[in-house]
């Protein structure tokens, strides 16, 4: 009997240990997701070498030092480097844009996707007849290339267009543009264009720099490529408050900007991130209900700037 008791104790201890190891693995994976999501992994790594998701996937992989980084892999699709890039319309190219032009508009924008939650976000926007702009990163968070037919991303991006949303560039792999050589910078923009063109037959003229980081040098390069550089003037910091106990902080930021404001005199260019769970499944509907209640209109960035839709993209071929 004593031996059986000892054996049972060992089994229970082993089971508890296995559960603990499994929980540690889950916690580690969550930490990696949070690190990538908040875009702090790359600076934290310095110039250390390593293998695995944290080191070899965008944006953590240091593209200037790691030729095997997934961000250094050119996507399939037509080369866009020789596409004509006429500058049309009244919206400036190569200069920072922080706000909308039309009162009553709130340009909802989502960075870093598409991601696991994006389809549900599209369903929610459709429910409220709201339009948004998706600043798409071509390859990040271990999701593969956006134009990989084995992934759900091409269909999601096509749905964004068919639902009346705007798609824009958030670079290929979410790098800090001012830190890059011109050739690496070029890849960040051109690779994303290639992926877009492979999916849609055209690519955006609008972009947002990752980390909101640009410079006179990179602005000039973006001007050369014919891009509108768009930022924001309303940030709820949903990516910081991605916790059911913290997301009310983001709601308060939104309320302070929107609630009780006169749509005849106010307008906003807003930012969220669709890989952030609480943003998609909690904060967004709160914002949409507030928009309706306060008589604001959820629109794309192009719309809030008064830029005709035909100016938002460049055709290939």
PDB file of C-alpha atoms in Angstrom:
ATOM      1  CA  UNK A   1       0.000   0.000   0.000  1.00  0.00           C
ATOM      2  CA  UNK A   2       2.851   2.360   0.910  1.00  0.00           C
ATOM      3  CA  UNK A   3       4.450   1.804  -2.497  1.00  0.00           C
ATOM      4  CA  UNK A   4       1.170   2.630  -4.246  1.00  0.00           C
ATOM      5  CA  UNK A   5       0.860   5.855  -2.235  1.00  0.00           C
ATOM      6  CA  UNK A   6       4.413   6.824  -3.152  1.00  0.00           C
ATOM      7  CA  UNK A   7       3.703   6.044  -6.794  1.00  0.00           C
ATOM      8  CA  UNK A   8       0.539   8.172  -6.709  1.00  0.00           C
ATOM      9  CA  UNK A   9       2.454  11.071  -5.165  1.00  0.00           C
ATOM     10  CA  UNK A  10       5.051  10.858  -7.932  1.00  0.00           C
ATOM     11  CA  UNK A  11       2.328  10.787 -10.609  1.00  0.00           C
ATOM     12  CA  UNK A  12       0.569  13.799  -9.092  1.00  0.00           C
ATOM     13  CA  UNK A  13       3.834  15.688  -8.796  1.00  0.00           C
ATOM     14  CA  UNK A  14       4.700  14.875 -12.399  1.00  0.00           C
ATOM     15  CA  UNK A  15       1.259  15.994 -13.531  1.00  0.00           C
ATOM     16  CA  UNK A  16       1.586  19.250 -11.615  1.00  0.00           C
ATOM     17  CA  UNK A  17       5.037  19.799 -13.084  1.00  0.00           C
ATOM     18  CA  UNK A  18       3.742  19.154 -16.596  1.00  0.00           C
ATOM     19  CA  UNK A  19       0.924  21.635 -16.064  1.00  0.00           C
ATOM     20  CA  UNK A  20       3.403  24.185 -14.747  1.00  0.00           C
ATOM     21  CA  UNK A  21       5.711  23.706 -17.741  1.00  0.00           C
ATOM     22  CA  UNK A  22       2.760  24.048 -20.090  1.00  0.00           C
ATOM     23  CA  UNK A  23       1.692  27.259 -18.333  1.00  0.00           C
ATOM     24  CA  UNK A  24       5.227  28.631 -18.569  1.00  0.00           C
ATOM     25  CA  UNK A  25       5.205  27.909 -22.287  1.00  0.00           C
ATOM     26  CA  UNK A  26       1.869  29.707 -22.678  1.00  0.00           C
ATOM     27  CA  UNK A  27       3.201  32.635 -20.645  1.00  0.00           C
ATOM     28  CA  UNK A  28       6.368  32.766 -22.739  1.00  0.00           C
ATOM     29  CA  UNK A  29       4.385  32.766 -25.977  1.00  0.00           C
ATOM     30  CA  UNK A  30       2.151  35.523 -24.623  1.00  0.00           C
ATOM     31  CA  UNK A  31       5.230  37.532 -23.673  1.00  0.00           C
ATOM     32  CA  UNK A  32       6.576  37.192 -27.204  1.00  0.00           C
ATOM     33  CA  UNK A  33       3.256  38.292 -28.664  1.00  0.00           C
ATOM     34  CA  UNK A  34       3.129  41.276 -26.340  1.00  0.00           C
ATOM     35  CA  UNK A  35       6.723  42.182 -27.183  1.00  0.00           C
ATOM     36  CA  UNK A  36       6.071  42.059 -30.883  1.00  0.00           C
ATOM     37  CA  UNK A  37       2.711  43.775 -30.573  1.00  0.00           C
ATOM     38  CA  UNK A  38       4.169  46.697 -28.671  1.00  0.00           C
ATOM     39  CA  UNK A  39       7.103  46.843 -31.042  1.00  0.00           C
ATOM     40  CA  UNK A  40       9.756  46.969 -28.365  1.00  0.00           C
ATOM     41  CA  UNK A  41      11.473  43.672 -29.124  1.00  0.00           C
ATOM     42  CA  UNK A  42      13.966  44.910 -31.713  1.00  0.00           C
ATOM     43  CA  UNK A  43      15.483  47.721 -29.635  1.00  0.00           C
ATOM     44  CA  UNK A  44      15.705  45.436 -26.618  1.00  0.00           C
ATOM     45  CA  UNK A  45      17.734  42.852 -28.481  1.00  0.00           C
ATOM     46  CA  UNK A  46      20.491  45.267 -29.463  1.00  0.00           C
ATOM     47  CA  UNK A  47      22.815  43.401 -31.829  1.00  0.00           C
ATOM     48  CA  UNK A  48      22.614  39.969 -30.213  1.00  0.00           C
ATOM     49  CA  UNK A  49      22.372  36.892 -32.390  1.00  0.00           C
ATOM     50  CA  UNK A  50      19.942  34.061 -31.896  1.00  0.00           C
ATOM     51  CA  UNK A  51      17.408  31.756 -33.478  1.00  0.00           C
ATOM     52  CA  UNK A  52      13.678  31.269 -33.209  1.00  0.00           C
ATOM     53  CA  UNK A  53      10.615  33.499 -33.422  1.00  0.00           C
ATOM     54  CA  UNK A  54      11.901  36.393 -31.311  1.00  0.00           C
ATOM     55  CA  UNK A  55      15.120  36.753 -33.305  1.00  0.00           C
ATOM     56  CA  UNK A  56      14.119  35.768 -36.835  1.00  0.00           C
ATOM     57  CA  UNK A  57      10.613  37.200 -37.325  1.00  0.00           C
ATOM     58  CA  UNK A  58       9.724  40.782 -38.125  1.00  0.00           C
ATOM     59  CA  UNK A  59       9.956  43.251 -36.563  1.00  0.00           C
ATOM     60  CA  UNK A  60      12.413  41.772 -34.041  1.00  0.00           C
ATOM     61  CA  UNK A  61      14.869  40.365 -36.570  1.00  0.00           C
ATOM     62  CA  UNK A  62      17.552  42.950 -37.317  1.00  0.00           C
ATOM     63  CA  UNK A  63      17.416  43.200 -41.090  1.00  0.00           C
ATOM     64  CA  UNK A  64      20.731  45.021 -41.423  1.00  0.00           C
ATOM     65  CA  UNK A  65      22.552  42.104 -39.755  1.00  0.00           C
ATOM     66  CA  UNK A  66      20.430  39.039 -40.517  1.00  0.00           C
ATOM     67  CA  UNK A  67      20.135  38.131 -44.213  1.00  0.00           C
ATOM     68  CA  UNK A  68      17.900  35.207 -43.202  1.00  0.00           C
ATOM     69  CA  UNK A  69      15.340  37.496 -41.552  1.00  0.00           C
ATOM     70  CA  UNK A  70      11.875  36.866 -42.962  1.00  0.00           C
ATOM     71  CA  UNK A  71      11.665  40.616 -43.647  1.00  0.00           C
ATOM     72  CA  UNK A  72      14.505  40.295 -46.167  1.00  0.00           C
ATOM     73  CA  UNK A  73      12.546  37.823 -48.308  1.00  0.00           C
ATOM     74  CA  UNK A  74      11.030  39.485 -51.386  1.00  0.00           C
ATOM     75  CA  UNK A  75       7.335  38.639 -51.801  1.00  0.00           C
ATOM     76  CA  UNK A  76       5.917  37.145 -54.977  1.00  0.00           C
ATOM     77  CA  UNK A  77       4.412  39.635 -57.381  1.00  0.00           C
ATOM     78  CA  UNK A  78       5.143  42.245 -60.048  1.00  0.00           C
ATOM     79  CA  UNK A  79       8.094  44.581 -59.523  1.00  0.00           C
ATOM     80  CA  UNK A  80       6.840  48.102 -58.814  1.00  0.00           C
ATOM     81  CA  UNK A  81      10.118  50.023 -58.873  1.00  0.00           C
ATOM     82  CA  UNK A  82       9.571  51.400 -62.388  1.00  0.00           C
ATOM     83  CA  UNK A  83       5.897  52.278 -61.971  1.00  0.00           C
ATOM     84  CA  UNK A  84       5.119  55.918 -62.837  1.00  0.00           C
ATOM     85  CA  UNK A  85       4.361  57.925 -59.703  1.00  0.00           C
ATOM     86  CA  UNK A  86       2.595  61.158 -60.711  1.00  0.00           C
ATOM     87  CA  UNK A  87       1.597  63.438 -57.841  1.00  0.00           C
ATOM     88  CA  UNK A  88      -2.053  64.242 -58.311  1.00  0.00           C
ATOM     89  CA  UNK A  89      -4.598  66.114 -56.234  1.00  0.00           C
ATOM     90  CA  UNK A  90      -4.184  68.706 -53.495  1.00  0.00           C
ATOM     91  CA  UNK A  91      -2.983  66.487 -50.617  1.00  0.00           C
ATOM     92  CA  UNK A  92       0.773  67.011 -50.046  1.00  0.00           C
ATOM     93  CA  UNK A  93       3.284  64.251 -50.724  1.00  0.00           C
ATOM     94  CA  UNK A  94       6.339  63.630 -48.560  1.00  0.00           C
ATOM     95  CA  UNK A  95       5.120  65.890 -45.752  1.00  0.00           C
ATOM     96  CA  UNK A  96       3.557  64.866 -42.423  1.00  0.00           C
ATOM     97  CA  UNK A  97      -0.246  65.004 -42.187  1.00  0.00           C
ATOM     98  CA  UNK A  98      -1.692  64.904 -38.682  1.00  0.00           C
ATOM     99  CA  UNK A  99      -5.379  65.692 -39.010  1.00  0.00           C
ATOM    100  CA  UNK A 100      -8.488  65.677 -41.161  1.00  0.00           C
ATOM    101  CA  UNK A 101      -9.817  68.517 -43.312  1.00  0.00           C
ATOM    102  CA  UNK A 102     -13.577  67.959 -42.990  1.00  0.00           C
ATOM    103  CA  UNK A 103     -15.503  68.782 -39.829  1.00  0.00           C
ATOM    104  CA  UNK A 104     -17.722  66.006 -38.531  1.00  0.00           C
ATOM    105  CA  UNK A 105     -15.352  63.278 -39.730  1.00  0.00           C
ATOM    106  CA  UNK A 106     -13.410  60.846 -37.582  1.00  0.00           C
ATOM    107  CA  UNK A 107     -10.977  58.797 -39.617  1.00  0.00           C
ATOM    108  CA  UNK A 108     -10.741  55.443 -37.851  1.00  0.00           C
ATOM    109  CA  UNK A 109      -7.399  53.773 -38.563  1.00  0.00           C
ATOM    110  CA  UNK A 110      -5.881  50.438 -37.566  1.00  0.00           C
ATOM    111  CA  UNK A 111      -2.165  49.629 -37.785  1.00  0.00           C
ATOM    112  CA  UNK A 112      -0.086  46.423 -37.965  1.00  0.00           C
ATOM    113  CA  UNK A 113      -2.672  44.013 -39.388  1.00  0.00           C
ATOM    114  CA  UNK A 114      -4.134  42.007 -40.856  1.00  0.00           C
ATOM    115  CA  UNK A 115      -4.217  39.659 -37.912  1.00  0.00           C
ATOM    116  CA  UNK A 116      -6.308  36.937 -36.298  1.00  0.00           C
ATOM    117  CA  UNK A 117      -8.885  39.444 -35.050  1.00  0.00           C
ATOM    118  CA  UNK A 118      -9.234  41.501 -38.234  1.00  0.00           C
ATOM    119  CA  UNK A 119     -12.134  39.555 -39.734  1.00  0.00           C
ATOM    120  CA  UNK A 120     -14.209  40.131 -36.600  1.00  0.00           C
ATOM    121  CA  UNK A 121     -13.264  43.807 -36.723  1.00  0.00           C
ATOM    122  CA  UNK A 122     -14.533  44.024 -40.304  1.00  0.00           C
ATOM    123  CA  UNK A 123     -17.802  42.401 -39.223  1.00  0.00           C
ATOM    124  CA  UNK A 124     -18.197  44.986 -36.468  1.00  0.00           C
ATOM    125  CA  UNK A 125     -17.480  47.932 -38.768  1.00  0.00           C
ATOM    126  CA  UNK A 126     -19.991  46.550 -41.264  1.00  0.00           C
ATOM    127  CA  UNK A 127     -22.614  46.297 -38.522  1.00  0.00           C
ATOM    128  CA  UNK A 128     -22.258  50.044 -37.858  1.00  0.00           C
ATOM    129  CA  UNK A 129     -21.785  51.014 -41.520  1.00  0.00           C
ATOM    130  CA  UNK A 130     -18.456  52.544 -40.486  1.00  0.00           C
ATOM    131  CA  UNK A 131     -15.449  52.958 -42.754  1.00  0.00           C
ATOM    132  CA  UNK A 132     -11.809  52.791 -41.696  1.00  0.00           C
ATOM    133  CA  UNK A 133      -8.275  52.840 -43.045  1.00  0.00           C
ATOM    134  CA  UNK A 134      -6.062  49.813 -42.476  1.00  0.00           C
ATOM    135  CA  UNK A 135      -2.327  50.547 -42.370  1.00  0.00           C
ATOM    136  CA  UNK A 136      -1.073  47.142 -43.372  1.00  0.00           C
ATOM    137  CA  UNK A 137       2.279  45.639 -42.478  1.00  0.00           C
ATOM    138  CA  UNK A 138       3.344  43.084 -45.051  1.00  0.00           C
ATOM    139  CA  UNK A 139       5.149  40.622 -42.823  1.00  0.00           C
ATOM    140  CA  UNK A 140       5.152  40.831 -39.031  1.00  0.00           C
ATOM    141  CA  UNK A 141       4.149  38.993 -35.862  1.00  0.00           C
ATOM    142  CA  UNK A 142       5.016  35.622 -37.421  1.00  0.00           C
ATOM    143  CA  UNK A 143       1.930  35.703 -39.646  1.00  0.00           C
ATOM    144  CA  UNK A 144       3.699  35.158 -42.983  1.00  0.00           C
ATOM    145  CA  UNK A 145       3.495  37.413 -46.026  1.00  0.00           C
ATOM    146  CA  UNK A 146       0.180  39.177 -46.611  1.00  0.00           C
ATOM    147  CA  UNK A 147       0.019  37.865 -50.189  1.00  0.00           C
ATOM    148  CA  UNK A 148       0.717  34.230 -49.281  1.00  0.00           C
ATOM    149  CA  UNK A 149      -2.292  32.310 -50.696  1.00  0.00           C
ATOM    150  CA  UNK A 150      -1.954  29.752 -47.900  1.00  0.00           C
ATOM    151  CA  UNK A 151      -2.969  32.435 -45.383  1.00  0.00           C
ATOM    152  CA  UNK A 152      -6.307  34.240 -44.891  1.00  0.00           C
ATOM    153  CA  UNK A 153      -4.702  37.649 -45.503  1.00  0.00           C
ATOM    154  CA  UNK A 154      -5.266  38.106 -49.272  1.00  0.00           C
ATOM    155  CA  UNK A 155      -8.999  37.473 -48.881  1.00  0.00           C
ATOM    156  CA  UNK A 156      -9.198  39.802 -45.871  1.00  0.00           C
ATOM    157  CA  UNK A 157      -7.471  42.615 -47.758  1.00  0.00           C
ATOM    158  CA  UNK A 158      -9.808  42.146 -50.727  1.00  0.00           C
ATOM    159  CA  UNK A 159     -12.731  42.271 -48.318  1.00  0.00           C
ATOM    160  CA  UNK A 160     -11.445  45.557 -46.866  1.00  0.00           C
ATOM    161  CA  UNK A 161     -11.663  47.050 -50.349  1.00  0.00           C
ATOM    162  CA  UNK A 162     -15.055  45.531 -51.182  1.00  0.00           C
ATOM    163  CA  UNK A 163     -16.458  46.772 -47.848  1.00  0.00           C
ATOM    164  CA  UNK A 164     -15.446  50.333 -48.739  1.00  0.00           C
ATOM    165  CA  UNK A 165     -12.430  50.689 -46.469  1.00  0.00           C
ATOM    166  CA  UNK A 166      -9.070  52.151 -47.459  1.00  0.00           C
ATOM    167  CA  UNK A 167      -5.829  50.184 -47.328  1.00  0.00           C
ATOM    168  CA  UNK A 168      -2.515  51.941 -46.808  1.00  0.00           C
ATOM    169  CA  UNK A 169       1.102  50.955 -46.249  1.00  0.00           C
ATOM    170  CA  UNK A 170       2.676  50.485 -42.834  1.00  0.00           C
ATOM    171  CA  UNK A 171       5.869  49.164 -44.466  1.00  0.00           C
ATOM    172  CA  UNK A 172       6.888  45.591 -45.132  1.00  0.00           C
ATOM    173  CA  UNK A 173       8.088  44.591 -41.666  1.00  0.00           C
ATOM    174  CA  UNK A 174       7.594  47.518 -39.262  1.00  0.00           C
ATOM    175  CA  UNK A 175      11.141  48.842 -39.063  1.00  0.00           C
ATOM    176  CA  UNK A 176      12.259  52.218 -37.724  1.00  0.00           C
ATOM    177  CA  UNK A 177      12.741  53.951 -41.047  1.00  0.00           C
ATOM    178  CA  UNK A 178      15.343  56.571 -40.004  1.00  0.00           C
ATOM    179  CA  UNK A 179      17.705  53.792 -38.881  1.00  0.00           C
ATOM    180  CA  UNK A 180      17.786  52.072 -42.289  1.00  0.00           C
ATOM    181  CA  UNK A 181      20.112  52.402 -45.232  1.00  0.00           C
ATOM    182  CA  UNK A 182      18.407  53.636 -48.387  1.00  0.00           C
ATOM    183  CA  UNK A 183      18.411  50.145 -49.908  1.00  0.00           C
ATOM    184  CA  UNK A 184      16.754  48.627 -46.817  1.00  0.00           C
ATOM    185  CA  UNK A 185      14.303  51.530 -46.673  1.00  0.00           C
ATOM    186  CA  UNK A 186      13.465  50.951 -50.344  1.00  0.00           C
ATOM    187  CA  UNK A 187      12.757  47.290 -49.621  1.00  0.00           C
ATOM    188  CA  UNK A 188      10.397  48.250 -46.790  1.00  0.00           C
ATOM    189  CA  UNK A 189       8.243  50.239 -49.188  1.00  0.00           C
ATOM    190  CA  UNK A 190       8.685  48.337 -52.463  1.00  0.00           C
ATOM    191  CA  UNK A 191       8.173  44.871 -50.959  1.00  0.00           C
ATOM    192  CA  UNK A 192       4.854  46.008 -49.495  1.00  0.00           C
ATOM    193  CA  UNK A 193       3.881  47.486 -52.872  1.00  0.00           C
ATOM    194  CA  UNK A 194       4.681  44.179 -54.568  1.00  0.00           C
ATOM    195  CA  UNK A 195       2.509  42.266 -52.096  1.00  0.00           C
ATOM    196  CA  UNK A 196      -0.386  44.713 -52.489  1.00  0.00           C
ATOM    197  CA  UNK A 197      -0.097  44.595 -56.281  1.00  0.00           C
ATOM    198  CA  UNK A 198      -0.068  40.805 -56.188  1.00  0.00           C
ATOM    199  CA  UNK A 199      -3.353  40.830 -54.242  1.00  0.00           C
ATOM    200  CA  UNK A 200      -5.179  43.815 -55.752  1.00  0.00           C
ATOM    201  CA  UNK A 201      -3.428  44.848 -58.964  1.00  0.00           C
ATOM    202  CA  UNK A 202      -2.528  48.198 -57.381  1.00  0.00           C
ATOM    203  CA  UNK A 203      -0.827  49.611 -54.291  1.00  0.00           C
ATOM    204  CA  UNK A 204      -1.479  52.538 -51.899  1.00  0.00           C
ATOM    205  CA  UNK A 205      -0.271  56.127 -52.084  1.00  0.00           C
ATOM    206  CA  UNK A 206      -0.893  56.567 -48.348  1.00  0.00           C
ATOM    207  CA  UNK A 207       1.437  55.321 -45.604  1.00  0.00           C
ATOM    208  CA  UNK A 208       2.142  55.674 -41.892  1.00  0.00           C
ATOM    209  CA  UNK A 209       5.704  55.284 -40.555  1.00  0.00           C
ATOM    210  CA  UNK A 210       6.118  52.568 -37.905  1.00  0.00           C
ATOM    211  CA  UNK A 211       6.629  53.967 -34.404  1.00  0.00           C
ATOM    212  CA  UNK A 212       5.594  57.331 -35.943  1.00  0.00           C
ATOM    213  CA  UNK A 213       9.297  57.635 -36.724  1.00  0.00           C
ATOM    214  CA  UNK A 214      10.429  59.469 -39.820  1.00  0.00           C
ATOM    215  CA  UNK A 215      12.984  62.169 -40.614  1.00  0.00           C
ATOM    216  CA  UNK A 216      13.755  64.781 -43.257  1.00  0.00           C
ATOM    217  CA  UNK A 217      15.778  62.130 -45.081  1.00  0.00           C
ATOM    218  CA  UNK A 218      13.079  59.452 -45.054  1.00  0.00           C
ATOM    219  CA  UNK A 219      10.361  62.016 -45.793  1.00  0.00           C
ATOM    220  CA  UNK A 220      12.314  62.952 -48.916  1.00  0.00           C
ATOM    221  CA  UNK A 221      12.556  59.280 -49.920  1.00  0.00           C
ATOM    222  CA  UNK A 222       8.811  58.862 -49.379  1.00  0.00           C
ATOM    223  CA  UNK A 223       8.222  61.956 -51.493  1.00  0.00           C
ATOM    224  CA  UNK A 224      10.354  60.385 -54.212  1.00  0.00           C
ATOM    225  CA  UNK A 225       8.117  57.311 -54.081  1.00  0.00           C
ATOM    226  CA  UNK A 226       4.965  59.440 -54.147  1.00  0.00           C
ATOM    227  CA  UNK A 227       3.545  58.791 -50.677  1.00  0.00           C
ATOM    228  CA  UNK A 228       1.263  60.809 -48.423  1.00  0.00           C
ATOM    229  CA  UNK A 229       2.731  60.518 -44.896  1.00  0.00           C
ATOM    230  CA  UNK A 230      -0.146  60.295 -42.434  1.00  0.00           C
ATOM    231  CA  UNK A 231       0.002  60.324 -38.658  1.00  0.00           C
ATOM    232  CA  UNK A 232      -2.867  61.038 -36.203  1.00  0.00           C
ATOM    233  CA  UNK A 233      -4.121  63.486 -33.583  1.00  0.00           C
ATOM    234  CA  UNK A 234      -6.191  61.069 -31.491  1.00  0.00           C
ATOM    235  CA  UNK A 235      -4.559  58.045 -29.865  1.00  0.00           C
ATOM    236  CA  UNK A 236      -6.421  56.122 -27.155  1.00  0.00           C
ATOM    237  CA  UNK A 237      -3.271  54.055 -26.498  1.00  0.00           C
ATOM    238  CA  UNK A 238      -5.314  50.888 -26.757  1.00  0.00           C
ATOM    239  CA  UNK A 239      -2.147  48.857 -27.354  1.00  0.00           C
ATOM    240  CA  UNK A 240      -0.907  49.874 -23.892  1.00  0.00           C
ATOM    241  CA  UNK A 241      -4.210  49.091 -22.196  1.00  0.00           C
ATOM    242  CA  UNK A 242      -4.800  45.643 -23.709  1.00  0.00           C
ATOM    243  CA  UNK A 243      -6.353  44.233 -20.563  1.00  0.00           C
ATOM    244  CA  UNK A 244     -10.014  44.151 -19.471  1.00  0.00           C
ATOM    245  CA  UNK A 245      -9.008  45.965 -16.281  1.00  0.00           C
ATOM    246  CA  UNK A 246      -7.149  48.707 -18.168  1.00  0.00           C
ATOM    247  CA  UNK A 247      -9.101  49.331 -21.378  1.00  0.00           C
ATOM    248  CA  UNK A 248     -11.344  51.879 -19.630  1.00  0.00           C
ATOM    249  CA  UNK A 249      -8.340  54.208 -19.681  1.00  0.00           C
ATOM    250  CA  UNK A 250      -8.530  54.191 -23.475  1.00  0.00           C
ATOM    251  CA  UNK A 251     -12.275  54.770 -23.336  1.00  0.00           C
ATOM    252  CA  UNK A 252     -11.687  57.791 -21.116  1.00  0.00           C
ATOM    253  CA  UNK A 253      -9.181  59.224 -23.598  1.00  0.00           C
ATOM    254  CA  UNK A 254     -11.760  58.770 -26.346  1.00  0.00           C
ATOM    255  CA  UNK A 255     -14.534  60.343 -24.271  1.00  0.00           C
ATOM    256  CA  UNK A 256     -12.422  63.382 -23.417  1.00  0.00           C
ATOM    257  CA  UNK A 257     -11.896  63.997 -27.134  1.00  0.00           C
ATOM    258  CA  UNK A 258     -15.345  63.143 -28.517  1.00  0.00           C
ATOM    259  CA  UNK A 259     -18.166  63.235 -25.982  1.00  0.00           C
ATOM    260  CA  UNK A 260     -20.216  66.422 -26.169  1.00  0.00           C
ATOM    261  CA  UNK A 261     -18.098  67.906 -28.962  1.00  0.00           C
ATOM    262  CA  UNK A 262     -19.773  69.751 -31.839  1.00  0.00           C
ATOM    263  CA  UNK A 263     -19.297  67.817 -35.122  1.00  0.00           C
ATOM    264  CA  UNK A 264     -19.696  71.100 -37.001  1.00  0.00           C
ATOM    265  CA  UNK A 265     -16.440  72.304 -35.451  1.00  0.00           C
ATOM    266  CA  UNK A 266     -14.389  69.163 -34.750  1.00  0.00           C
ATOM    267  CA  UNK A 267     -12.613  66.409 -36.671  1.00  0.00           C
ATOM    268  CA  UNK A 268     -10.085  63.721 -35.764  1.00  0.00           C
ATOM    269  CA  UNK A 269      -7.559  61.402 -37.358  1.00  0.00           C
ATOM    270  CA  UNK A 270      -7.449  58.461 -34.987  1.00  0.00           C
ATOM    271  CA  UNK A 271      -5.177  55.430 -34.461  1.00  0.00           C
ATOM    272  CA  UNK A 272      -5.691  51.910 -33.116  1.00  0.00           C
ATOM    273  CA  UNK A 273      -4.082  48.515 -33.815  1.00  0.00           C
ATOM    274  CA  UNK A 274      -6.057  45.488 -34.993  1.00  0.00           C
ATOM    275  CA  UNK A 275      -3.680  42.884 -33.480  1.00  0.00           C
ATOM    276  CA  UNK A 276      -4.773  44.187 -30.043  1.00  0.00           C
ATOM    277  CA  UNK A 277      -7.511  42.007 -28.552  1.00  0.00           C
ATOM    278  CA  UNK A 278      -9.222  44.551 -26.292  1.00  0.00           C
ATOM    279  CA  UNK A 279      -9.216  47.130 -29.080  1.00  0.00           C
ATOM    280  CA  UNK A 280     -11.119  44.812 -31.406  1.00  0.00           C
ATOM    281  CA  UNK A 281     -13.472  43.116 -28.954  1.00  0.00           C
ATOM    282  CA  UNK A 282     -14.140  45.921 -26.497  1.00  0.00           C
ATOM    283  CA  UNK A 283     -12.930  49.411 -27.403  1.00  0.00           C
ATOM    284  CA  UNK A 284     -14.005  49.619 -31.050  1.00  0.00           C
ATOM    285  CA  UNK A 285     -17.714  49.086 -30.436  1.00  0.00           C
ATOM    286  CA  UNK A 286     -17.547  51.609 -27.606  1.00  0.00           C
ATOM    287  CA  UNK A 287     -16.082  54.145 -30.051  1.00  0.00           C
ATOM    288  CA  UNK A 288     -18.631  53.347 -32.749  1.00  0.00           C
ATOM    289  CA  UNK A 289     -21.527  53.832 -30.342  1.00  0.00           C
ATOM    290  CA  UNK A 290     -20.001  57.147 -29.280  1.00  0.00           C
ATOM    291  CA  UNK A 291     -19.655  58.250 -32.906  1.00  0.00           C
ATOM    292  CA  UNK A 292     -23.339  57.623 -33.534  1.00  0.00           C
ATOM    293  CA  UNK A 293     -24.387  59.292 -30.289  1.00  0.00           C
ATOM    294  CA  UNK A 294     -22.376  62.433 -31.036  1.00  0.00           C
ATOM    295  CA  UNK A 295     -23.276  62.676 -34.748  1.00  0.00           C
ATOM    296  CA  UNK A 296     -19.755  62.104 -36.072  1.00  0.00           C
ATOM    297  CA  UNK A 297     -19.111  60.044 -39.190  1.00  0.00           C
ATOM    298  CA  UNK A 298     -16.569  57.200 -39.331  1.00  0.00           C
ATOM    299  CA  UNK A 299     -14.649  57.604 -42.595  1.00  0.00           C
ATOM    300  CA  UNK A 300     -11.393  56.706 -44.304  1.00  0.00           C
ATOM    301  CA  UNK A 301      -8.338  58.951 -44.191  1.00  0.00           C
ATOM    302  CA  UNK A 302      -8.717  59.768 -47.875  1.00  0.00           C
ATOM    303  CA  UNK A 303     -12.311  60.838 -47.286  1.00  0.00           C
ATOM    304  CA  UNK A 304     -11.533  62.987 -44.253  1.00  0.00           C
ATOM    305  CA  UNK A 305      -8.851  64.788 -46.275  1.00  0.00           C
ATOM    306  CA  UNK A 306     -11.224  65.319 -49.189  1.00  0.00           C
ATOM    307  CA  UNK A 307      -9.007  63.318 -51.546  1.00  0.00           C
ATOM    308  CA  UNK A 308     -10.845  61.553 -54.417  1.00  0.00           C
ATOM    309  CA  UNK A 309     -10.745  57.764 -54.187  1.00  0.00           C
ATOM    310  CA  UNK A 310      -8.912  57.415 -57.509  1.00  0.00           C
ATOM    311  CA  UNK A 311      -5.896  59.126 -55.897  1.00  0.00           C
ATOM    312  CA  UNK A 312      -5.524  56.563 -53.097  1.00  0.00           C
ATOM    313  CA  UNK A 313      -3.788  53.902 -55.202  1.00  0.00           C
ATOM    314  CA  UNK A 314      -1.412  53.355 -58.127  1.00  0.00           C
ATOM    315  CA  UNK A 315      -2.252  50.714 -60.718  1.00  0.00           C
ATOM    316  CA  UNK A 316       0.263  48.158 -61.910  1.00  0.00           C
ATOM    317  CA  UNK A 317       0.372  47.395 -65.626  1.00  0.00           C
TER     318      UNK A 317
END
